mmCIF file of C-alpha atoms and ligand atoms in Angstrom:
data_model
loop_
_atom_site.group_PDB
_atom_site.id
_atom_site.type_symbol
_atom_site.label_atom_id
_atom_site.label_comp_id
_atom_site.label_asym_id
_atom_site.label_seq_id
_atom_site.Cartn_x
_atom_site.Cartn_y
_atom_site.Cartn_z
ATOM 1 C CA MET W 1 39.019 45.715 -76.463
ATOM 2 C CA ALA W 2 42.204 44.726 -75.681
ATOM 3 C CA LYS W 3 43.283 43.783 -72.135
ATOM 4 C CA THR W 4 45.170 46.054 -70.676
ATOM 5 C CA LYS W 5 47.750 43.305 -69.146
ATOM 6 C CA PRO W 6 49.963 41.277 -72.507
ATOM 7 C CA VAL W 7 50.965 37.710 -71.286
ATOM 8 C CA GLN W 8 53.500 36.222 -73.882
ATOM 9 C CA PRO W 9 52.584 32.654 -74.724
ATOM 10 C CA SER W 10 55.727 30.448 -74.630
ATOM 11 C CA THR W 11 56.754 28.689 -77.620
ATOM 12 C CA ALA W 12 56.677 25.176 -75.670
ATOM 13 C CA ALA W 13 57.570 22.527 -77.917
ATOM 14 C CA ASN W 14 54.536 20.786 -79.483
ATOM 15 C CA PRO W 15 54.206 16.759 -78.481
ATOM 16 C CA GLN W 16 55.190 14.271 -80.307
ATOM 17 C CA THR W 17 51.339 12.619 -80.192
ATOM 18 C CA ASN W 18 47.890 14.337 -79.720
ATOM 19 C CA PRO W 19 46.392 13.148 -76.332
ATOM 20 C CA MET W 20 43.554 15.126 -77.291
ATOM 21 C CA TRP W 21 42.123 13.340 -79.974
ATOM 22 C CA GLY W 22 41.950 10.003 -77.582
ATOM 23 C CA GLY W 23 44.984 8.124 -78.686
ATOM 24 C CA HIS W 24 44.581 7.034 -82.324
ATOM 25 C CA TYR W 25 46.357 9.985 -83.490
ATOM 26 C CA ALA W 26 50.207 8.311 -83.995
ATOM 27 C CA HIS W 27 51.907 11.622 -85.117
ATOM 28 C CA GLY W 28 51.757 15.447 -83.764
ATOM 29 C CA PRO W 29 50.995 17.982 -86.035
ATOM 30 C CA ALA W 30 53.868 18.919 -88.816
ATOM 31 C CA GLU W 31 55.669 22.147 -87.934
ATOM 32 C CA ALA W 32 53.943 23.578 -91.027
ATOM 33 C CA PHE W 33 50.242 23.340 -89.163
ATOM 34 C CA ALA W 34 51.743 23.921 -85.448
ATOM 35 C CA ALA W 35 52.269 27.391 -86.490
ATOM 36 C CA ILE W 36 49.691 28.208 -88.164
ATOM 37 C CA ASN W 37 46.918 26.430 -86.126
ATOM 38 C CA PRO W 38 47.609 28.070 -82.481
ATOM 39 C CA SER W 39 45.329 30.621 -81.462
ATOM 40 C CA ILE W 40 46.627 30.969 -77.785
ATOM 41 C CA SER W 41 48.603 33.972 -79.117
ATOM 42 C CA PHE W 42 45.240 36.436 -78.968
ATOM 43 C CA ASP W 43 42.532 34.452 -77.466
ATOM 44 C CA TRP W 44 44.122 34.279 -74.104
ATOM 45 C CA GLN W 45 42.255 37.411 -73.658
ATOM 46 C CA LEU W 46 39.033 35.354 -73.296
ATOM 47 C CA TYR W 47 40.100 33.540 -70.124
ATOM 48 C CA GLN W 48 37.666 35.311 -68.036
ATOM 49 C CA GLN W 49 34.699 34.766 -70.312
ATOM 50 C CA ASP W 50 35.600 31.220 -70.631
ATOM 51 C CA ILE W 51 35.972 30.434 -66.628
ATOM 52 C CA THR W 52 32.775 32.233 -65.917
ATOM 53 C CA ALA W 53 31.318 30.273 -68.703
ATOM 54 C CA SER W 54 33.191 27.029 -67.400
ATOM 55 C CA LEU W 55 31.782 28.180 -63.614
ATOM 56 C CA ALA W 56 28.232 28.652 -65.179
ATOM 57 C CA HIS W 57 28.169 25.108 -67.143
ATOM 58 C CA CYS W 58 29.986 23.125 -64.267
ATOM 59 C CA ALA W 59 27.132 24.436 -61.337
ATOM 60 C CA MET W 60 24.586 23.044 -64.012
ATOM 61 C CA LEU W 61 26.317 19.798 -64.216
ATOM 62 C CA GLY W 62 26.126 19.280 -60.347
ATOM 63 C CA ALA W 63 22.658 20.701 -60.481
ATOM 64 C CA GLN W 64 21.375 18.091 -63.054
ATOM 65 C CA LYS W 65 23.754 15.417 -61.391
ATOM 66 C CA ILE W 66 25.620 14.721 -64.054
ATOM 67 C CA ILE W 67 28.575 15.110 -61.972
ATOM 68 C CA THR W 68 28.249 14.987 -58.256
ATOM 69 C CA ALA W 69 28.685 17.502 -55.509
ATOM 70 C CA ALA W 70 32.007 17.007 -54.586
ATOM 71 C CA GLU W 71 33.595 16.920 -58.298
ATOM 72 C CA ALA W 72 31.485 20.137 -59.156
ATOM 73 C CA GLN W 73 32.802 21.878 -56.053
ATOM 74 C CA GLN W 74 36.575 20.315 -56.696
ATOM 75 C CA ILE W 75 36.445 22.241 -60.636
ATOM 76 C CA GLU W 76 34.800 25.283 -59.274
ATOM 77 C CA ALA W 77 37.456 26.079 -56.793
ATOM 78 C CA GLY W 78 40.272 24.339 -59.357
ATOM 79 C CA LEU W 79 38.932 27.389 -61.698
ATOM 80 C CA LYS W 80 38.669 29.724 -59.774
ATOM 81 C CA THR W 81 42.627 28.761 -58.690
ATOM 82 C CA ILE W 82 43.372 28.962 -62.614
ATOM 83 C CA LEU W 83 41.635 32.695 -62.713
ATOM 84 C CA THR W 84 43.981 33.933 -59.466
ATOM 85 C CA GLU W 85 47.022 32.349 -61.649
ATOM 86 C CA ILE W 86 46.306 34.429 -64.504
ATOM 87 C CA GLU W 87 45.446 37.280 -62.931
ATOM 88 C CA SER W 88 48.593 37.390 -61.281
ATOM 89 C CA GLY W 89 50.953 36.805 -63.944
ATOM 90 C CA ASP W 90 51.851 33.385 -62.908
ATOM 91 C CA PHE W 91 49.773 31.142 -65.349
ATOM 92 C CA GLU W 92 51.999 29.525 -67.744
ATOM 93 C CA PHE W 93 50.103 30.032 -71.905
ATOM 94 C CA LYS W 94 51.178 26.686 -73.802
ATOM 95 C CA THR W 95 51.145 26.924 -77.675
ATOM 96 C CA ALA W 96 51.074 23.639 -77.388
ATOM 97 C CA LEU W 97 48.180 23.519 -75.945
ATOM 98 C CA GLU W 98 46.354 25.354 -78.732
ATOM 99 C CA ASP W 99 43.650 27.883 -77.183
ATOM 100 C CA ILE W 100 42.853 29.363 -74.265
ATOM 101 C CA HIS W 101 40.298 26.412 -73.740
ATOM 102 C CA MET W 102 42.469 23.747 -73.547
ATOM 103 C CA ASN W 103 45.088 25.680 -71.592
ATOM 104 C CA ILE W 104 42.734 25.921 -68.761
ATOM 105 C CA GLU W 105 41.461 22.473 -69.491
ATOM 106 C CA SER W 106 44.772 21.320 -69.022
ATOM 107 C CA ARG W 107 45.935 23.055 -66.005
ATOM 108 C CA LEU W 108 42.725 22.441 -64.041
ATOM 109 C CA ALA W 109 44.066 18.418 -64.747
ATOM 110 C CA GLU W 110 46.797 19.508 -63.268
ATOM 111 C CA ILE W 111 45.654 21.088 -59.956
ATOM 112 C CA ILE W 112 42.740 18.998 -59.559
ATOM 113 C CA GLY W 113 43.305 15.656 -61.243
ATOM 114 C CA ASP W 114 41.045 13.042 -63.103
ATOM 115 C CA THR W 115 37.708 15.235 -62.266
ATOM 116 C CA ALA W 116 39.152 17.746 -64.349
ATOM 117 C CA GLY W 117 37.959 15.377 -67.608
ATOM 118 C CA LYS W 118 34.192 15.883 -66.177
ATOM 119 C CA LEU W 119 34.007 19.446 -66.970
ATOM 120 C CA HIS W 120 33.879 19.088 -70.890
ATOM 121 C CA THR W 121 30.510 17.119 -70.126
ATOM 122 C CA ALA W 122 27.968 17.830 -72.941
ATOM 123 C CA ARG W 123 30.245 20.322 -73.946
ATOM 124 C CA SER W 124 32.532 21.024 -76.960
ATOM 125 C CA ARG W 125 34.574 23.526 -77.764
ATOM 126 C CA ASN W 126 32.673 24.781 -80.378
ATOM 127 C CA ASP W 127 29.937 25.879 -78.254
ATOM 128 C CA GLN W 128 32.148 27.098 -75.419
ATOM 129 C CA VAL W 129 34.376 29.203 -78.023
ATOM 130 C CA ALA W 130 31.118 30.549 -79.274
ATOM 131 C CA THR W 131 29.831 31.077 -75.807
ATOM 132 C CA ASP W 132 32.974 32.871 -74.746
ATOM 133 C CA PHE W 133 33.081 35.028 -77.315
ATOM 134 C CA ARG W 134 29.434 36.525 -76.965
ATOM 135 C CA LEU W 135 30.745 37.435 -73.428
ATOM 136 C CA TYR W 136 33.286 39.432 -74.777
ATOM 137 C CA VAL W 137 31.615 41.289 -77.782
ATOM 138 C CA ARG W 138 28.844 41.782 -74.998
ATOM 139 C CA ASP W 139 30.900 43.582 -72.848
ATOM 140 C CA SER W 140 32.823 45.415 -75.757
ATOM 141 C CA LEU W 141 29.288 46.767 -76.919
ATOM 142 C CA ASP W 142 28.673 47.897 -73.308
ATOM 143 C CA ALA W 143 31.878 49.694 -73.093
ATOM 144 C CA MET W 144 31.716 51.213 -76.485
ATOM 145 C CA ASP W 145 28.244 52.242 -75.701
ATOM 146 C CA GLY W 146 29.735 54.023 -72.481
ATOM 147 C CA LEU W 147 32.352 56.058 -74.166
ATOM 148 C CA LEU W 148 29.896 57.166 -76.883
ATOM 149 C CA GLN W 149 27.601 58.662 -74.137
ATOM 150 C CA LEU W 150 30.809 60.032 -72.662
ATOM 151 C CA LEU W 151 31.584 62.151 -76.331
ATOM 152 C CA GLN W 152 27.862 62.341 -76.724
ATOM 153 C CA ALA W 153 28.076 64.430 -73.199
ATOM 154 C CA ALA W 154 31.486 66.745 -74.707
ATOM 155 C CA LEU W 155 29.259 67.523 -77.723
ATOM 156 C CA LEU W 156 26.568 68.388 -75.967
ATOM 157 C CA THR W 157 27.977 70.883 -73.374
ATOM 158 C CA ARG W 158 30.106 72.489 -76.161
ATOM 159 C CA ALA W 159 26.847 73.013 -78.143
ATOM 160 C CA GLN W 160 25.025 74.571 -75.201
ATOM 161 C CA GLN W 161 27.736 77.608 -74.657
ATOM 162 C CA HIS W 162 28.034 77.631 -78.348
ATOM 163 C CA ALA W 163 23.975 78.047 -78.830
ATOM 164 C CA ALA W 164 24.654 81.799 -80.596
ATOM 165 C CA THR W 165 27.897 81.531 -81.795
ATOM 166 C CA ILE W 166 27.690 82.110 -85.850
ATOM 167 C CA MET W 167 29.373 80.242 -88.178
ATOM 168 C CA PRO W 168 28.978 79.902 -91.821
ATOM 169 C CA GLY W 169 27.216 76.319 -92.938
ATOM 170 C CA PHE W 170 28.382 74.839 -96.152
ATOM 171 C CA THR W 171 27.208 73.277 -99.240
ATOM 172 C CA HIS W 172 29.721 71.893 -101.363
ATOM 173 C CA LEU W 173 32.012 73.297 -99.031
ATOM 174 C CA GLN W 174 30.862 76.738 -100.320
ATOM 175 C CA PRO W 175 29.421 79.060 -97.324
ATOM 176 C CA ALA W 176 25.875 78.451 -97.802
ATOM 177 C CA GLN W 177 23.556 80.193 -95.233
ATOM 178 C CA PRO W 178 24.749 81.279 -91.596
ATOM 179 C CA ILE W 179 24.098 78.434 -88.678
ATOM 180 C CA THR W 180 25.491 78.499 -85.470
ATOM 181 C CA LEU W 181 28.336 76.029 -84.264
ATOM 182 C CA GLY W 182 25.640 74.386 -81.726
ATOM 183 C CA HIS W 183 23.535 73.525 -84.106
ATOM 184 C CA HIS W 184 26.105 72.096 -86.063
ATOM 185 C CA LEU W 185 28.052 70.003 -83.666
ATOM 186 C CA MET W 186 24.269 68.581 -82.495
ATOM 187 C CA ALA W 187 24.462 66.839 -85.804
ATOM 188 C CA TYR W 188 27.366 64.534 -84.305
ATOM 189 C CA VAL W 189 25.401 64.280 -81.348
ATOM 190 C CA GLU W 190 22.607 62.800 -83.258
ATOM 191 C CA MET W 191 25.117 60.475 -84.997
ATOM 192 C CA PHE W 192 26.210 59.245 -82.073
ATOM 193 C CA GLY W 193 22.793 58.550 -81.232
ATOM 194 C CA ARG W 194 21.897 56.388 -84.013
ATOM 195 C CA ASP W 195 25.688 54.401 -83.721
ATOM 196 C CA ARG W 196 24.251 54.225 -79.627
ATOM 197 C CA ASP W 197 20.844 52.729 -80.957
ATOM 198 C CA ARG W 198 22.540 50.117 -83.460
ATOM 199 C CA LEU W 199 24.744 49.016 -80.492
ATOM 200 C CA HIS W 200 22.315 48.491 -78.707
ATOM 201 C CA ASP W 201 19.770 46.656 -81.582
ATOM 202 C CA ALA W 202 23.197 44.335 -82.030
ATOM 203 C CA ARG W 203 23.127 43.151 -78.400
ATOM 204 C CA THR W 204 20.020 41.823 -78.253
ATOM 205 C CA ARG W 205 21.249 39.217 -81.086
ATOM 206 C CA VAL W 206 24.905 38.866 -79.505
ATOM 207 C CA ASN W 207 22.829 38.147 -76.187
ATOM 208 C CA MET W 208 21.685 34.786 -76.663
ATOM 209 C CA CYS W 209 23.276 31.349 -75.538
ATOM 210 C CA PRO W 210 24.987 28.703 -77.639
ATOM 211 C CA LEU W 211 25.664 26.488 -74.891
ATOM 212 C CA GLY W 212 24.390 23.019 -74.980
ATOM 213 C CA ALA W 213 24.363 22.611 -78.830
ATOM 214 C CA ALA W 214 28.012 20.853 -77.986
ATOM 215 C CA ALA W 215 29.851 19.877 -81.299
ATOM 216 C CA LEU W 216 27.040 20.835 -83.441
ATOM 217 C CA ALA W 217 24.414 18.489 -82.529
ATOM 218 C CA GLY W 218 23.413 19.058 -79.192
ATOM 219 C CA THR W 219 23.906 16.573 -76.301
ATOM 220 C CA SER W 220 21.859 13.326 -75.093
ATOM 221 C CA PHE W 221 23.075 14.450 -71.326
ATOM 222 C CA GLN W 222 20.136 15.711 -69.351
ATOM 223 C CA ILE W 223 21.325 19.220 -69.379
ATOM 224 C CA ASN W 224 19.381 22.553 -68.424
ATOM 225 C CA ARG W 225 20.497 25.273 -70.711
ATOM 226 C CA THR W 226 17.901 27.937 -69.549
ATOM 227 C CA MET W 227 19.873 27.582 -66.618
ATOM 228 C CA THR W 228 22.996 28.134 -67.773
ATOM 229 C CA ALA W 229 21.935 30.951 -70.152
ATOM 230 C CA THR W 230 20.240 32.496 -66.989
ATOM 231 C CA THR W 231 23.237 32.515 -65.287
ATOM 232 C CA LEU W 232 25.662 33.921 -68.081
ATOM 233 C CA GLY W 233 22.786 37.009 -68.107
ATOM 234 C CA PHE W 234 21.840 35.635 -71.632
ATOM 235 C CA ASP W 235 18.307 36.397 -72.457
ATOM 236 C CA ALA W 236 17.525 32.651 -73.977
ATOM 237 C CA PRO W 237 19.300 29.468 -75.302
ATOM 238 C CA MET W 238 19.668 29.552 -79.292
ATOM 239 C CA THR W 239 17.413 27.767 -80.724
ATOM 240 C CA ASN W 240 18.858 25.856 -83.341
ATOM 241 C CA SER W 241 22.408 23.923 -82.396
ATOM 242 C CA LEU W 242 23.611 24.180 -85.858
ATOM 243 C CA ASP W 243 23.135 27.788 -85.935
ATOM 244 C CA ALA W 244 24.859 28.427 -82.705
ATOM 245 C CA VAL W 245 27.924 26.947 -82.998
ATOM 246 C CA ALA W 246 27.988 28.230 -86.675
ATOM 247 C CA ASP W 247 26.777 31.714 -86.383
ATOM 248 C CA ARG W 248 29.177 34.602 -86.348
ATOM 249 C CA ASP W 249 26.455 37.589 -87.243
ATOM 250 C CA PHE W 250 27.407 38.416 -83.402
ATOM 251 C CA VAL W 251 30.688 39.578 -84.146
ATOM 252 C CA LEU W 252 29.760 41.043 -87.691
ATOM 253 C CA GLU W 253 26.738 43.349 -86.696
ATOM 254 C CA PRO W 254 28.849 44.759 -84.554
ATOM 255 C CA LEU W 255 31.684 45.523 -86.550
ATOM 256 C CA ALA W 256 29.336 46.988 -88.802
ATOM 257 C CA ALA W 257 27.955 49.360 -86.495
ATOM 258 C CA PHE W 258 31.910 50.273 -85.086
ATOM 259 C CA SER W 259 32.573 50.897 -89.215
ATOM 260 C CA LEU W 260 29.721 53.682 -88.821
ATOM 261 C CA CYS W 261 30.454 55.124 -86.072
ATOM 262 C CA ALA W 262 34.360 55.413 -87.139
ATOM 263 C CA LEU W 263 32.964 57.012 -90.278
ATOM 264 C CA HIS W 264 31.208 59.262 -88.350
ATOM 265 C CA LEU W 265 34.267 60.398 -86.329
ATOM 266 C CA SER W 266 36.353 60.413 -89.571
ATOM 267 C CA ARG W 267 34.141 63.154 -90.421
ATOM 268 C CA LEU W 268 34.223 65.096 -87.516
ATOM 269 C CA ALA W 269 37.808 64.889 -87.444
ATOM 270 C CA GLU W 270 38.172 65.948 -91.247
ATOM 271 C CA GLU W 271 35.754 68.825 -90.078
ATOM 272 C CA LEU W 272 38.428 69.836 -87.249
ATOM 273 C CA ILE W 273 41.274 69.512 -89.667
ATOM 274 C CA LEU W 274 39.713 71.994 -92.002
ATOM 275 C CA TRP W 275 38.442 74.169 -89.541
ATOM 276 C CA SER W 276 42.225 74.303 -88.063
ATOM 277 C CA THR W 277 43.911 75.543 -90.838
ATOM 278 C CA PRO W 278 44.577 79.530 -91.001
ATOM 279 C CA MET W 279 42.377 79.394 -94.385
ATOM 280 C CA PHE W 280 39.158 78.519 -92.269
ATOM 281 C CA GLY W 281 40.558 79.979 -89.097
ATOM 282 C CA PHE W 282 37.700 78.617 -86.928
ATOM 283 C CA VAL W 283 39.178 77.062 -84.264
ATOM 284 C CA ARG W 284 42.792 76.514 -82.618
ATOM 285 C CA LEU W 285 43.385 73.094 -81.390
ATOM 286 C CA PRO W 286 45.522 72.416 -78.344
ATOM 287 C CA GLU W 287 49.188 72.057 -78.174
ATOM 288 C CA THR W 288 48.114 68.407 -76.515
ATOM 289 C CA PHE W 289 46.924 67.135 -79.618
ATOM 290 C CA THR W 290 48.821 68.712 -81.947
ATOM 291 C CA SER W 291 52.432 68.275 -82.999
ATOM 292 C CA GLY W 292 54.900 71.426 -84.432
ATOM 293 C CA SER W 293 57.601 71.776 -86.518
ATOM 294 C CA SER W 294 61.069 73.467 -85.289
ATOM 295 C CA ILE W 295 61.860 74.495 -88.544
ATOM 296 C CA MET W 296 58.025 75.991 -89.383
ATOM 297 C CA PRO W 297 57.076 77.435 -86.123
ATOM 298 C CA GLN W 298 54.064 78.334 -87.527
ATOM 299 C CA LYS W 299 52.625 75.413 -88.238
ATOM 300 C CA ARG W 300 50.599 72.899 -85.406
ATOM 301 C CA ASN W 301 49.915 69.582 -87.132
ATOM 302 C CA PRO W 302 46.395 67.985 -86.161
ATOM 303 C CA ASP W 303 47.769 64.550 -85.703
ATOM 304 C CA ALA W 304 45.542 63.170 -83.402
ATOM 305 C CA ALA W 305 42.491 64.162 -85.383
ATOM 306 C CA GLU W 306 44.443 62.904 -88.538
ATOM 307 C CA LEU W 307 44.971 59.518 -87.312
ATOM 308 C CA ILE W 308 41.456 59.246 -86.091
ATOM 309 C CA ARG W 309 40.438 59.987 -89.846
ATOM 310 C CA GLY W 310 42.954 57.158 -90.845
ATOM 311 C CA LYS W 311 42.238 54.541 -88.233
ATOM 312 C CA THR W 312 39.141 54.263 -89.954
ATOM 313 C CA GLY W 313 40.869 52.580 -92.621
ATOM 314 C CA ARG W 314 41.143 49.334 -90.315
ATOM 315 C CA ILE W 315 38.109 49.497 -88.819
ATOM 316 C CA ILE W 316 35.868 49.083 -91.865
ATOM 317 C CA GLY W 317 38.537 46.675 -92.830
ATOM 318 C CA SER W 318 38.028 44.538 -90.135
ATOM 319 C CA SER W 319 34.369 44.165 -90.942
ATOM 320 C CA ASN W 320 35.078 43.347 -94.484
ATOM 321 C CA SER W 321 37.758 40.715 -93.567
ATOM 322 C CA LEU W 322 35.309 38.920 -91.288
ATOM 323 C CA MET W 323 32.467 38.647 -93.947
ATOM 324 C CA ILE W 324 34.983 37.629 -96.890
ATOM 325 C CA THR W 325 35.866 34.955 -94.196
ATOM 326 C CA LEU W 326 32.467 33.598 -93.501
ATOM 327 C CA LYS W 327 31.275 34.255 -96.977
ATOM 328 C CA ALA W 328 31.536 30.360 -97.685
ATOM 329 C CA LEU W 329 31.510 28.124 -94.796
ATOM 330 C CA PRO W 330 29.595 25.484 -94.724
ATOM 331 C CA LEU W 331 27.393 24.366 -91.896
ATOM 332 C CA ALA W 332 28.557 24.148 -88.848
ATOM 333 C CA TYR W 333 31.795 24.520 -87.278
ATOM 334 C CA ASN W 334 34.776 25.537 -89.344
ATOM 335 C CA LYS W 335 38.407 26.300 -88.644
ATOM 336 C CA ASP W 336 37.999 29.164 -90.299
ATOM 337 C CA THR W 337 35.652 31.048 -87.624
ATOM 338 C CA GLN W 338 38.864 31.133 -85.596
ATOM 339 C CA GLU W 339 40.130 33.971 -87.319
ATOM 340 C CA ASP W 340 37.325 35.741 -86.018
ATOM 341 C CA LYS W 341 38.918 37.433 -82.886
ATOM 342 C CA GLU W 342 41.840 39.225 -83.835
ATOM 343 C CA PRO W 343 39.363 41.827 -86.367
ATOM 344 C CA PHE W 344 37.894 42.178 -83.357
ATOM 345 C CA SER W 345 40.184 44.308 -81.276
ATOM 346 C CA MET W 346 42.070 41.288 -80.299
ATOM 347 C CA PRO W 347 45.401 41.295 -81.279
ATOM 348 C CA ALA W 348 48.022 38.958 -81.046
ATOM 349 C CA ALA W 349 51.067 39.414 -78.217
ATOM 350 C CA ASN W 350 54.308 39.432 -80.793
HETATM 351 N N1 LIG F 1 40.715 27.997 -81.110
HETATM 352 C C1 LIG F 1 39.033 27.251 -81.700
HETATM 353 C C2 LIG F 1 38.799 28.499 -82.335
HETATM 354 O O1 LIG F 1 38.597 30.086 -81.864
HETATM 355 C C3 LIG F 1 37.824 27.079 -80.678
HETATM 356 C C4 LIG F 1 37.045 25.737 -81.440
HETATM 357 C C5 LIG F 1 37.668 24.486 -82.086
HETATM 358 N N2 LIG F 1 36.962 23.585 -81.853
HETATM 359 C C6 LIG F 1 37.379 22.507 -83.146
HETATM 360 N N3 LIG F 1 36.368 21.465 -83.271
HETATM 361 N N4 LIG F 1 38.458 22.426 -83.358
HETATM 362 O O2 LIG F 1 37.664 28.321 -83.463
#
């Protein structure tokens, strides 16, 4: 689900040294490494989830008295300012700051000073990115479910209109027995119903909270994992800290469900393409979803349906690509998992 408002990350020069690693690094990254390391060109799209998760973490740190109430208030106000800046297009995303997490943290330090560093108490970017992305995937599943519901409703309306419209039913694409168009369309209502079931089922496993796993082995701070999980609408904190930061099933399962759904859409598109040829002549597609030809005026090309059929390739490819990325990763976090976002419809800005 790409956000609508594209933001171009700046290509600001990399710092000479890397203060993030506590000053024990004398050198900044090599040019080639600096070119492949950042994820901000695509993960800026997690800004909302990153701020939401940070607000929940900050409130918990305050409630547990790990930071003072005044510090929590300062951090909260700073994060809200950043959200406004990003949404109004006034935020400069910096490639040198690598990803959305460090871009926001660095801006927070500019706004509120040293207290900003306390937000990262009892947290690592490893549990942070897993949390942000789970929130993002959850939103995408809900949006997709709403769209499939609309599609089912449209098919149902047509099926009712054509409950008595006789057409040939096929096997081997040979006319076999008479059926109704309503009956035929209802087969797709069933398919999209199963697709929705798969999304609902995947959602239960997506909706678990990794926060508290920190880098991989948890934290010795007296955090309240139930509080952050509940605030963020998750069902529960994840049980195993290594799994919490290493797992990407929560991306793969939805991608597999989307692949099946794309396959169903592709079969429907294929039938519309066949039915609209004069040889079948069952349907006439509207001008608004077809293209014509100036030298062959008899033609009405079913481009929209062909594109639905065509895009199925890249959707199934996304699912395959992430499976291959993950298949040999040792526990726990590995940077390879940064590659999980682009296949999940999070394109990089050019
Ligand atoms: N940008 C990183 C990702 O998407 C965030 C986590 C980085 N963690 C680390 N230990 N380097 O995976």
